[in-house]
CSV table of C-alpha atoms in Angstrom, one decimal:
chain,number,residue,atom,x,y,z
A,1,UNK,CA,-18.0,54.3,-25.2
A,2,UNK,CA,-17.8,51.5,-27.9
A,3,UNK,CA,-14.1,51.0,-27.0
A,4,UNK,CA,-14.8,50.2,-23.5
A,5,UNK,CA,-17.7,47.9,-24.4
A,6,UNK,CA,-15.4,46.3,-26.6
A,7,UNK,CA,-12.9,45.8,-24.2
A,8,UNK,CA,-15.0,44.9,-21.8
A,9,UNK,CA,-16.4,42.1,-24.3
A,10,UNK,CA,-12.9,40.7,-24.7
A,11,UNK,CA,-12.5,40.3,-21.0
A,12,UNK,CA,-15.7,38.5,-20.8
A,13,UNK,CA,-14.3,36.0,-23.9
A,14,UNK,CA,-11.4,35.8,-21.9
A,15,UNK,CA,-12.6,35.0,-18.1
A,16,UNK,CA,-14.6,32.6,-20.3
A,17,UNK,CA,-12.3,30.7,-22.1
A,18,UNK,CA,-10.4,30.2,-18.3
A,19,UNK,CA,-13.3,29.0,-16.6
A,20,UNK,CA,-14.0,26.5,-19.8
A,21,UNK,CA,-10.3,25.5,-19.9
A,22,UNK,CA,-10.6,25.1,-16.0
A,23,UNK,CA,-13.6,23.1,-15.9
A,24,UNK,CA,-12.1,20.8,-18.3
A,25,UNK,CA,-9.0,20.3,-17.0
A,26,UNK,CA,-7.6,16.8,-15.7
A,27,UNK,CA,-11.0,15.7,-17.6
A,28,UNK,CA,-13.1,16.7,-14.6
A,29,UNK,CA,-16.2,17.8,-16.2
A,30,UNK,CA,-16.4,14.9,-18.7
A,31,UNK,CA,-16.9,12.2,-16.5
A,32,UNK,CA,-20.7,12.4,-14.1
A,33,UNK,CA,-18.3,11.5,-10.4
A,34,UNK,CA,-21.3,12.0,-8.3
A,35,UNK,CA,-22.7,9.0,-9.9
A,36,UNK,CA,-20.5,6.6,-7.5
A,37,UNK,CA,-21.4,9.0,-4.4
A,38,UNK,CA,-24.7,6.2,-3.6
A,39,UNK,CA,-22.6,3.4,-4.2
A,40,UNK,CA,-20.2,4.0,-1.5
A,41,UNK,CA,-22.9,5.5,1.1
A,42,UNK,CA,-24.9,1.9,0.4
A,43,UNK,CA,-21.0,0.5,1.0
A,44,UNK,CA,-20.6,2.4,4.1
A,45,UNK,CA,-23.6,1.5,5.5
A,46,UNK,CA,-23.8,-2.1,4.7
A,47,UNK,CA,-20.3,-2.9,5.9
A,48,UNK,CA,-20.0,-0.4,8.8
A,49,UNK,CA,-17.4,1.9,7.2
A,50,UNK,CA,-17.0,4.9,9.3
A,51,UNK,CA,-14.4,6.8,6.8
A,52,UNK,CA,-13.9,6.4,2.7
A,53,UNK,CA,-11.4,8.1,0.4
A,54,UNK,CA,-11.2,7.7,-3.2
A,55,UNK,CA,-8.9,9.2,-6.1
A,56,UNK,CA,-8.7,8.5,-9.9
A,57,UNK,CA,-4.7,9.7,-10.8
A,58,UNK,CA,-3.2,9.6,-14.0
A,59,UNK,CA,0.6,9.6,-14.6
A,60,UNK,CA,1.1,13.5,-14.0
A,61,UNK,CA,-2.2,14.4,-11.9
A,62,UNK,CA,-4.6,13.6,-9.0
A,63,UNK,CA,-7.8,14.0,-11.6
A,64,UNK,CA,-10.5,13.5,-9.0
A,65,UNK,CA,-11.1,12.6,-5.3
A,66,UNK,CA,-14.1,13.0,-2.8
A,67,UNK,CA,-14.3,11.5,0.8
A,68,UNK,CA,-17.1,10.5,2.7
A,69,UNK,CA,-17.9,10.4,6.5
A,70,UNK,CA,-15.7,9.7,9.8
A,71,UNK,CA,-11.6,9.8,10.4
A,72,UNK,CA,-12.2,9.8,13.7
A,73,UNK,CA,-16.0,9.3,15.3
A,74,UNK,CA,-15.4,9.7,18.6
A,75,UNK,CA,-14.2,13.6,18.2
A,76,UNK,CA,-16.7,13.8,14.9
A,77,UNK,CA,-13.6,14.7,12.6
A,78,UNK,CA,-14.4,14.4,8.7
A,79,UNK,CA,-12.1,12.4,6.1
A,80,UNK,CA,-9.9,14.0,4.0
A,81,UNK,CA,-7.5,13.2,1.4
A,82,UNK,CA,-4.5,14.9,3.5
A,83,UNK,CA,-4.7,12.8,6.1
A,84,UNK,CA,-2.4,9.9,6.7
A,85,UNK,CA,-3.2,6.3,7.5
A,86,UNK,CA,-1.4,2.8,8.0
A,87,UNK,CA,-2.1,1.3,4.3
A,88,UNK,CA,-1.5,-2.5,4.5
A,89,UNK,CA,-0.3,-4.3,2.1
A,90,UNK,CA,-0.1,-2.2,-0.5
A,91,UNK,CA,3.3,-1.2,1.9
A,92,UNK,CA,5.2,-3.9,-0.2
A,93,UNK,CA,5.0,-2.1,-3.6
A,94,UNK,CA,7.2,0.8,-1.8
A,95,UNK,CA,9.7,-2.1,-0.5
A,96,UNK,CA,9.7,-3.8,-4.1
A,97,UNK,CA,10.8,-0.1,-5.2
A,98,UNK,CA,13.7,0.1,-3.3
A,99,UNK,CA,15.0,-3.5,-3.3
A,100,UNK,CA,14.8,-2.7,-7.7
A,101,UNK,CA,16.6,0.7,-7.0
A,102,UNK,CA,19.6,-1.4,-5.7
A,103,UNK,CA,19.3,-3.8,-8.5
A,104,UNK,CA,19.7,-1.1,-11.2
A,105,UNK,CA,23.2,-0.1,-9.0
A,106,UNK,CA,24.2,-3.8,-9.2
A,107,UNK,CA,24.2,-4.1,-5.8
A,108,UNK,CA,21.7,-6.9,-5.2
A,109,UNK,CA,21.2,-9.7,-7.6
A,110,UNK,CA,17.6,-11.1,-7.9
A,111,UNK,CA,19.0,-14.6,-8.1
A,112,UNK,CA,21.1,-14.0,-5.6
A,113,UNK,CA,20.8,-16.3,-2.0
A,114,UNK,CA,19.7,-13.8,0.2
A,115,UNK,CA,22.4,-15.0,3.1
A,116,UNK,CA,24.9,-13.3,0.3
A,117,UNK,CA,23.4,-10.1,2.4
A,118,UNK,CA,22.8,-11.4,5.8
A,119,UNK,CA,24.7,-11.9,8.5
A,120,UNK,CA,22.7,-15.2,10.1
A,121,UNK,CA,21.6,-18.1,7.9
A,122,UNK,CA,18.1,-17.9,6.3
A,123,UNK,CA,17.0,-21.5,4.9
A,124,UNK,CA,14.0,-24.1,4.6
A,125,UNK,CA,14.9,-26.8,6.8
A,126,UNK,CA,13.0,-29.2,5.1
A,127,UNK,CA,15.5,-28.2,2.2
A,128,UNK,CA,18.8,-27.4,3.5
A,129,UNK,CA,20.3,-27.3,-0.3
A,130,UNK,CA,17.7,-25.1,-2.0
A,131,UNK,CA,18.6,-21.2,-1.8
A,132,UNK,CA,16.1,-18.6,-1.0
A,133,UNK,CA,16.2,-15.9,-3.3
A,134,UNK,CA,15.4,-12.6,-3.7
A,135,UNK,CA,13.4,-12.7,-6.5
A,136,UNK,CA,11.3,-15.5,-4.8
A,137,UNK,CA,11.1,-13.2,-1.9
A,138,UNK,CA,9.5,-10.6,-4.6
A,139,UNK,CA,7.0,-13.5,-6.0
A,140,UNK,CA,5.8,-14.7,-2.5
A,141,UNK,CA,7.9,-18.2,-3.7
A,142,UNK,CA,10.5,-18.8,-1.2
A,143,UNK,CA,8.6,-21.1,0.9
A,144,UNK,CA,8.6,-18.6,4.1
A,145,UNK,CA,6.0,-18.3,5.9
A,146,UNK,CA,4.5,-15.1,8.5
A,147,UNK,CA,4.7,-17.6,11.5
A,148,UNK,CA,2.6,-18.3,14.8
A,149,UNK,CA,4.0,-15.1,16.1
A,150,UNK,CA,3.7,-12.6,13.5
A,151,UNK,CA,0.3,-11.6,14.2
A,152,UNK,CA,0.8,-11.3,17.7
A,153,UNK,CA,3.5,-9.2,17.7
A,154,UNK,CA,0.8,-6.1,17.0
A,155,UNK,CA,0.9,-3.4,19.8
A,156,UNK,CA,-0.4,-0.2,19.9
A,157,UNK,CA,2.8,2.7,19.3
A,158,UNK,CA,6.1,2.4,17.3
A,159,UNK,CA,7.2,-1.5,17.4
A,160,UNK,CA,10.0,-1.7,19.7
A,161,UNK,CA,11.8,-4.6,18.7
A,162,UNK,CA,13.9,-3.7,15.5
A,163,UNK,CA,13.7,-5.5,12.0
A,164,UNK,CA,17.0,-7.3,12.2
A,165,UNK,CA,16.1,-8.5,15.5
A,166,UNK,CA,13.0,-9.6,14.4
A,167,UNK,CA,13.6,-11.3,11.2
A,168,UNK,CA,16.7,-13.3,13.3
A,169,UNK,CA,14.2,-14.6,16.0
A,170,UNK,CA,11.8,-16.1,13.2
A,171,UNK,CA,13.8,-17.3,10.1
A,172,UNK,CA,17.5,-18.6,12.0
A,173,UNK,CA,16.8,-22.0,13.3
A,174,UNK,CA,18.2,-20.6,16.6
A,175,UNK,CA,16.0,-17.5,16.8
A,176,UNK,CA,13.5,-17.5,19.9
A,177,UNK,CA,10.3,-17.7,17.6
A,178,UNK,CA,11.1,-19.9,15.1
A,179,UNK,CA,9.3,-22.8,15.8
A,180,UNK,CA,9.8,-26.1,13.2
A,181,UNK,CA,6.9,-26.2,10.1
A,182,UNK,CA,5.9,-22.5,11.2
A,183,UNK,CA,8.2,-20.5,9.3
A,184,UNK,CA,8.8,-22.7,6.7
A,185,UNK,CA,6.8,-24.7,4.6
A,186,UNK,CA,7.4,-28.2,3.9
A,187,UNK,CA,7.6,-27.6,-0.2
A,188,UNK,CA,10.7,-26.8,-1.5
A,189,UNK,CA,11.7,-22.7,-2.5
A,190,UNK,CA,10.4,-21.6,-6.0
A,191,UNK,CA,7.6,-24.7,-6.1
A,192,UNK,CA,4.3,-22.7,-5.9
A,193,UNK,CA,3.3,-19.4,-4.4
A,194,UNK,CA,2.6,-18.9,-1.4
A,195,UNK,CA,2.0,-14.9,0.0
A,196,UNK,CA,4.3,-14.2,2.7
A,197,UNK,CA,4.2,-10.8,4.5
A,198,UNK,CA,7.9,-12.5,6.7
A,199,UNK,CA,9.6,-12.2,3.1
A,200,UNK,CA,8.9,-8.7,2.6
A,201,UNK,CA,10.4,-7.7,6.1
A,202,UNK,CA,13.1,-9.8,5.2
A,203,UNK,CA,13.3,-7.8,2.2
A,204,UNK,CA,13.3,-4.2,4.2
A,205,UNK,CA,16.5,-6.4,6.0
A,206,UNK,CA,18.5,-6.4,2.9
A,207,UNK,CA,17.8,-3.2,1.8
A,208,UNK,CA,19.4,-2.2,5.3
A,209,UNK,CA,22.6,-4.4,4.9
A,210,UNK,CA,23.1,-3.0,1.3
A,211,UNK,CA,22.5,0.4,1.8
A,212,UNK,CA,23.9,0.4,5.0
A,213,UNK,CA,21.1,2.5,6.8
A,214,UNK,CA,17.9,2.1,8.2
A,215,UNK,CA,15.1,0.7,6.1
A,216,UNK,CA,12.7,3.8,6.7
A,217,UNK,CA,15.8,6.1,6.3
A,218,UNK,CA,16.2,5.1,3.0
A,219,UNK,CA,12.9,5.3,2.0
A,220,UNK,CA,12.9,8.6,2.8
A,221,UNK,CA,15.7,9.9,1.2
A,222,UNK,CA,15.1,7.5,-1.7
A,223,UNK,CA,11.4,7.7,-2.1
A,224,UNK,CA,9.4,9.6,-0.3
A,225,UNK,CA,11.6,12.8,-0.2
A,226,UNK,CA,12.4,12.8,-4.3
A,227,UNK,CA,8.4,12.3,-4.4
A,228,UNK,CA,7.2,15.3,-2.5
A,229,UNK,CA,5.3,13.0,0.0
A,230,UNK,CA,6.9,15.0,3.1
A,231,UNK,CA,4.1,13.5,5.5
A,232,UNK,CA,4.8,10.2,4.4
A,233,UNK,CA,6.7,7.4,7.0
A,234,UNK,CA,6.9,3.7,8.4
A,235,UNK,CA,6.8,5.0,12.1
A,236,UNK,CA,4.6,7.3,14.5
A,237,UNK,CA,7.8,9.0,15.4
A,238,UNK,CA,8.4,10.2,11.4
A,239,UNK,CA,5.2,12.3,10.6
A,240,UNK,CA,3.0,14.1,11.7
A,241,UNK,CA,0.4,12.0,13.3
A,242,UNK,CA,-2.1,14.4,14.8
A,243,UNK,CA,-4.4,13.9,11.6
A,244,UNK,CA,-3.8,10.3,11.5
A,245,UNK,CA,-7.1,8.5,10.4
A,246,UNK,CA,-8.1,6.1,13.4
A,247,UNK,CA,-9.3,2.0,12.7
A,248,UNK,CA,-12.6,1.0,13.4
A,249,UNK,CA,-14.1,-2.6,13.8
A,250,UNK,CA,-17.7,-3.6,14.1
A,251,UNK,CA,-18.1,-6.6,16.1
A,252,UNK,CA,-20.7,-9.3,14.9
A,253,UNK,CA,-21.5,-12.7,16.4
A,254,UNK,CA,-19.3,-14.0,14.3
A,255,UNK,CA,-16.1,-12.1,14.6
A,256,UNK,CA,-16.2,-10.7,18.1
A,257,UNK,CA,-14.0,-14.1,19.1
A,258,UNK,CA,-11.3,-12.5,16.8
A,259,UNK,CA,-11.7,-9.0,18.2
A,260,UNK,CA,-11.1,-10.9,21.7
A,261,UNK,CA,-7.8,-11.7,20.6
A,262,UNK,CA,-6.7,-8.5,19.1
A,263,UNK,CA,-8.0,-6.8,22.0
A,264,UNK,CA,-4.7,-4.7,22.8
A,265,UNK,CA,-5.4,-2.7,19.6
A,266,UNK,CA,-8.9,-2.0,20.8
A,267,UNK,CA,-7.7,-0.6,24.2
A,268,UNK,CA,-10.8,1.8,24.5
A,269,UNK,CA,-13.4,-0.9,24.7
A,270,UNK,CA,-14.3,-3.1,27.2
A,271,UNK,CA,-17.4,-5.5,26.3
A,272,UNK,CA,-17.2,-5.5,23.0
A,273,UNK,CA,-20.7,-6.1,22.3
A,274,UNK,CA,-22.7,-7.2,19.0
A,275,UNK,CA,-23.8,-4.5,17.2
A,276,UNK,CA,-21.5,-2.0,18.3
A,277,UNK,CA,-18.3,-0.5,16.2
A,278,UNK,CA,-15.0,0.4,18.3
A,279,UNK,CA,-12.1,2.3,17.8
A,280,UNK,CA,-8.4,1.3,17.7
A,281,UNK,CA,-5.2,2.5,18.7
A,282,UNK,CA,-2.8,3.1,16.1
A,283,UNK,CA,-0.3,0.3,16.3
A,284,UNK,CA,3.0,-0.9,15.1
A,285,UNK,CA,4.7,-3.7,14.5
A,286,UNK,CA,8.4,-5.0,14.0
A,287,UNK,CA,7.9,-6.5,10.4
A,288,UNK,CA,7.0,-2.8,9.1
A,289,UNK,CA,8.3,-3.5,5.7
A,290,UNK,CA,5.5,-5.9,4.5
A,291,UNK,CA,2.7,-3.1,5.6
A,292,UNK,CA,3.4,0.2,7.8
A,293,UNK,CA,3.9,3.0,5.4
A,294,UNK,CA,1.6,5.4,6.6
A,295,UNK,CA,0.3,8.0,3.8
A,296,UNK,CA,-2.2,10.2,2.6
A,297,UNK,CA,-4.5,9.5,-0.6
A,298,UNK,CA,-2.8,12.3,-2.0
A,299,UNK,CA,1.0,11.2,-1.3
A,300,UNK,CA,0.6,8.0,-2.2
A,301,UNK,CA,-0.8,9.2,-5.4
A,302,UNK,CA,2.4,10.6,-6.1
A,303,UNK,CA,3.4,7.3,-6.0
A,304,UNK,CA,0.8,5.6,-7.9
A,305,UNK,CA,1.8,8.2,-10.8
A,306,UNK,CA,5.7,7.9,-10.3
A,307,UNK,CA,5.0,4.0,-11.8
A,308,UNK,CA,2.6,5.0,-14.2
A,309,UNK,CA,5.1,7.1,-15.7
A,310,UNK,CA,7.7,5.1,-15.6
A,311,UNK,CA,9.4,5.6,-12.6
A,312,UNK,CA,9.3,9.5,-12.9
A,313,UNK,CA,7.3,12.1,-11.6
A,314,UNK,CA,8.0,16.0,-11.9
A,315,UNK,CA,11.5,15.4,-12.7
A,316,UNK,CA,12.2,12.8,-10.2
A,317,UNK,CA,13.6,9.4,-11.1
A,318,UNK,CA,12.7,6.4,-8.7
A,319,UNK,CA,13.2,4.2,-11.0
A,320,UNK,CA,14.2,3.2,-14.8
A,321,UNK,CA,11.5,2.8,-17.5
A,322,UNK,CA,12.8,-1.0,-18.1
A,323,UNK,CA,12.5,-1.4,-14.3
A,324,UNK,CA,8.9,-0.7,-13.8
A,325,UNK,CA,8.3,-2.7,-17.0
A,326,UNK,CA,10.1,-5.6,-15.7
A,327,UNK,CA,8.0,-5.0,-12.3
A,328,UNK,CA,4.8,-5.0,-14.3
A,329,UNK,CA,5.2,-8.3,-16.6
A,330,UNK,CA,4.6,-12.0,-15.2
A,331,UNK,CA,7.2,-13.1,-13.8
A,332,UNK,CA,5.9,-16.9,-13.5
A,333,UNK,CA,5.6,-19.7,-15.5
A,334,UNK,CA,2.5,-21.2,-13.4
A,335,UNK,CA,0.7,-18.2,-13.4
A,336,UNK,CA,0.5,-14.7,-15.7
A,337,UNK,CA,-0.9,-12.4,-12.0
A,338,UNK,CA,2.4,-12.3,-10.9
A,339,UNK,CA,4.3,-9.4,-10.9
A,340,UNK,CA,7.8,-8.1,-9.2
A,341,UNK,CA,5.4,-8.0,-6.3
A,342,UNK,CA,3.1,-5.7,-8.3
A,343,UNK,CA,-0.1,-8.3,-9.2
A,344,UNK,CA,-3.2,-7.8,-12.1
A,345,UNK,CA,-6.7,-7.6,-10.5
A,346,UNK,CA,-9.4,-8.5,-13.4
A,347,UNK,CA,-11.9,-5.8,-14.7
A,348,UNK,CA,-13.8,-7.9,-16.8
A,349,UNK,CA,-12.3,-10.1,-19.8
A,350,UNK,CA,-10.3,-7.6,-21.7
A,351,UNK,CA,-9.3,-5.7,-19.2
A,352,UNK,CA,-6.7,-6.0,-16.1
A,353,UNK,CA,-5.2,-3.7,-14.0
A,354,UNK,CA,-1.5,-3.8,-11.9
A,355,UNK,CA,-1.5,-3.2,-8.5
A,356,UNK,CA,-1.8,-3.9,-4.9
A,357,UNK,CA,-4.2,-3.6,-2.3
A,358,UNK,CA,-3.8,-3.8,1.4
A,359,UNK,CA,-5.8,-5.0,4.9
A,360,UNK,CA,-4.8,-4.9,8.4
A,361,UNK,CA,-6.7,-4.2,11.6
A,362,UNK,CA,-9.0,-1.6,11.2
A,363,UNK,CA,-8.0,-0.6,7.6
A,364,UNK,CA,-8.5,-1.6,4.0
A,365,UNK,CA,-6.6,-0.1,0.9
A,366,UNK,CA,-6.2,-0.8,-2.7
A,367,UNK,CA,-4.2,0.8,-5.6
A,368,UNK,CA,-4.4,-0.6,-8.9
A,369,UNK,CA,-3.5,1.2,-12.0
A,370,UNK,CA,-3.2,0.7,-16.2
A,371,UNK,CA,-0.3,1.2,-17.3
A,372,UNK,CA,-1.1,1.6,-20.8
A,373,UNK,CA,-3.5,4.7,-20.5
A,374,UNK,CA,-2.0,5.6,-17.0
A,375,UNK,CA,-5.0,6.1,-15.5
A,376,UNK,CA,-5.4,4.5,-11.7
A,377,UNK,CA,-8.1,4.4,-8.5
A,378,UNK,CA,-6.9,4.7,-4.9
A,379,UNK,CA,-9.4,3.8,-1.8
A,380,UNK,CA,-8.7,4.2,1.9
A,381,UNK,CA,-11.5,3.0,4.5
A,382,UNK,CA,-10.9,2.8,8.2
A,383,UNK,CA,-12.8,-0.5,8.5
A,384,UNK,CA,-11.0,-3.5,7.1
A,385,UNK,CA,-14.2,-4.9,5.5
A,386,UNK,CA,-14.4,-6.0,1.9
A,387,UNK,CA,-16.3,-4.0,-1.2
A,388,UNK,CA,-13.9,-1.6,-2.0
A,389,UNK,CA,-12.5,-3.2,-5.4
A,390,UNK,CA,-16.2,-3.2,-6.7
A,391,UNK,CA,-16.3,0.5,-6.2
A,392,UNK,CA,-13.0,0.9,-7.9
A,393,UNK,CA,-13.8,-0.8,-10.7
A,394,UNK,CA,-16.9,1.1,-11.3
A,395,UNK,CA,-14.9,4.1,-11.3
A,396,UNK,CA,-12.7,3.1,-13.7
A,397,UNK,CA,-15.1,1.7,-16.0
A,398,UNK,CA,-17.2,5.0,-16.3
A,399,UNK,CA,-13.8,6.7,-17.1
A,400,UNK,CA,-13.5,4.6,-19.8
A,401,UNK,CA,-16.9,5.2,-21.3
């Protein structure tokens, strides 16, 4: 009798010292999570956010996430952090990746002109004897601009004209929509900053001359595959996209004019009246590089942790530790934000963080991280309204306390 009491004493220490060891794990029960849940609910509300998705990741871990509300309102589907979404901007980071990963092989040179690559000319106009670089391309400093036509060149579905195509018509000087002082600016390349979404689809276009492959092909044999992110892609036609979140505008007096305009992507709505929100189509467009990977919270968290790490994650190697830190230093005189596209958000006076965040019809993203204590924040919202970065830095704050 007192041998099975004993024992069963033992097993009690032991299913106890699991749970305890669970509970604590990834630092989940240090840190009060449910504090930020009013925060974004008073977000959601204000700004008309039908969907929110947040993540705190170190460099080996997804520590923490939560979702809250709508991916799709219409057919009253919940948000999760498995299901994928268009993420913006933050698009370029993967671009700057792979553009680095053929620098370490010596096969693109940073300081290179990028016609070295290209099989049309690519230059400023207003100064025919001043190369565009790839590095400038990287630093939004090569004096490209997006264009009259980029943002009309949105459509619901996979684009149909193809990046080379694309990039051709805008930046050579006989392309059908290049138009003089709309591609280019009238300052020379490498005089100030400028952000230029053309530059990074001119970017995907070298990585396709280089490798000799599709841009998204090589993302996924070169990124996304090593990376586990298996329901990660640049078109509809690469994953699966029956769980892809939907975009959502709410129309106001005072951007319903703008809504107007974009009205192909809203295809479901017809009046578009104050007051009400309306859904979009999930859309495409030919200069993918600059913002169309479409991901998961979760996948792109793999990511996130890849850099914090030092371009590895579970074994894989994306990049070289002296690459990521090379992506994650200033790289301009003028200015110490600057990354290898990478950019620093400020916290608060001591403190910045590295990363990106993105916007585009219907969705707003952000991913910044620190690289010291490799601790990062991810947010998806399918509204593109502002707030977001406020919410992450809260997050990240308490984690610090």
């Amino acid at each position: 009798m007192k041998k099975k009491l004993l024992k069963a004493l033992i097993y009690c220490f032991i299913i106890f010292v699991q749970l305890s060891c669970q509970n604590t794990s990834g630092n989940q029960m240090q840190y009060d999570y449910d504090a930020i849940d009013g925060t974004i609910d008073s977000l959601m509300i204000a700004r008309n956010i039908p969907g929110f998705s947040i993540a705190l990741v170190s460099d080996t871990e997804l520590i923490w996430s939560k979702s809250y509300g709508k991916s799709d309102v219409k057919r009253n589907i919940d948000i999760n952090t498995d299901q994928i979404m268009n993420i913006g901007s933050i698009s370029k980071t993967i671009t700057a990746v792979a553009i680095m990963q053929l620098w370490e092989k010596k096969l693109v040179d940073l300081n290179s002109d990028v016609n070295n690559y290209l099989d049309f000319e690519v230059r400023n106009q207003h100064y025919p004897d001043d190369s565009i670089t790839v590095f400038q391309l990287l630093t939004h400093t090569s004096s490209i601009k997006d264009g009259e036509s980029y943002s009309q060149n949105y459509d619901c579905g996979d684009p149909l004209v193809s990046l080379e195509d694309w990039i051709y018509s805008n930046l050579s000087k006989e392309g059908e929509l290049y138009t003089e002082g709309s591609n280019y600016g009238k300052w020379a390349p490498n005089e100030k900053s400028y952000y230029s979404n053309l530059a990074f689809g001119l970017l995907g276009l070298i990585i396709e001359k280089v490798s000799n492959q599709p841009f998204n092909l090589y993302c996924r044999k070169q990124i996304f595959k090593p990376l586990g992110m298996n329901n990660t892609g640049w078109h509809l036609n690469e994953v699966d996209s029956t769980d892809h979140i939907r975009p959502y505008g709410f129309i106001t007096d005072r951007n319903r004019n703008g809504y107007l305009k974009r009205k192909n992507l809203f295809p479901y709505e017809d009046s578009f009246a104050t007051g009400t929100l309306v859904e979009g189509c999930l859309y495409g467009f030919p200069n993918y590089p600059d913002g169309l990977a479409r991901t998961s919270v979760k996948e792109l968290s793999l990511f996130m942790s890849a850099i914090m790490n030092g371009g590895e994650l579970n074994g894989s190697r994306i990049l070289q530790k002296e690459t990521v830190r090379k992506m994650l230093s200033p790289q301009l005189s003028k200015g110490g934000s600057q990354g290898l596209c990478f950019y620093t958000e400020t916290v608060n006076d001591s403190l910045k963080l590295w990363g990106h965040n993105g916007i585009d019809p219907g969705v707003r993203t952000t991913m910044y991280f620190n690289p010291d204590n490799k601790i990062g924040i991810i947010t998806f919202q399918n509204n593109a309204t502002d707030g977001a970065i406020s919410i992450l830095k809260k997050l990240y704050l308490m984690h610090q306390k």
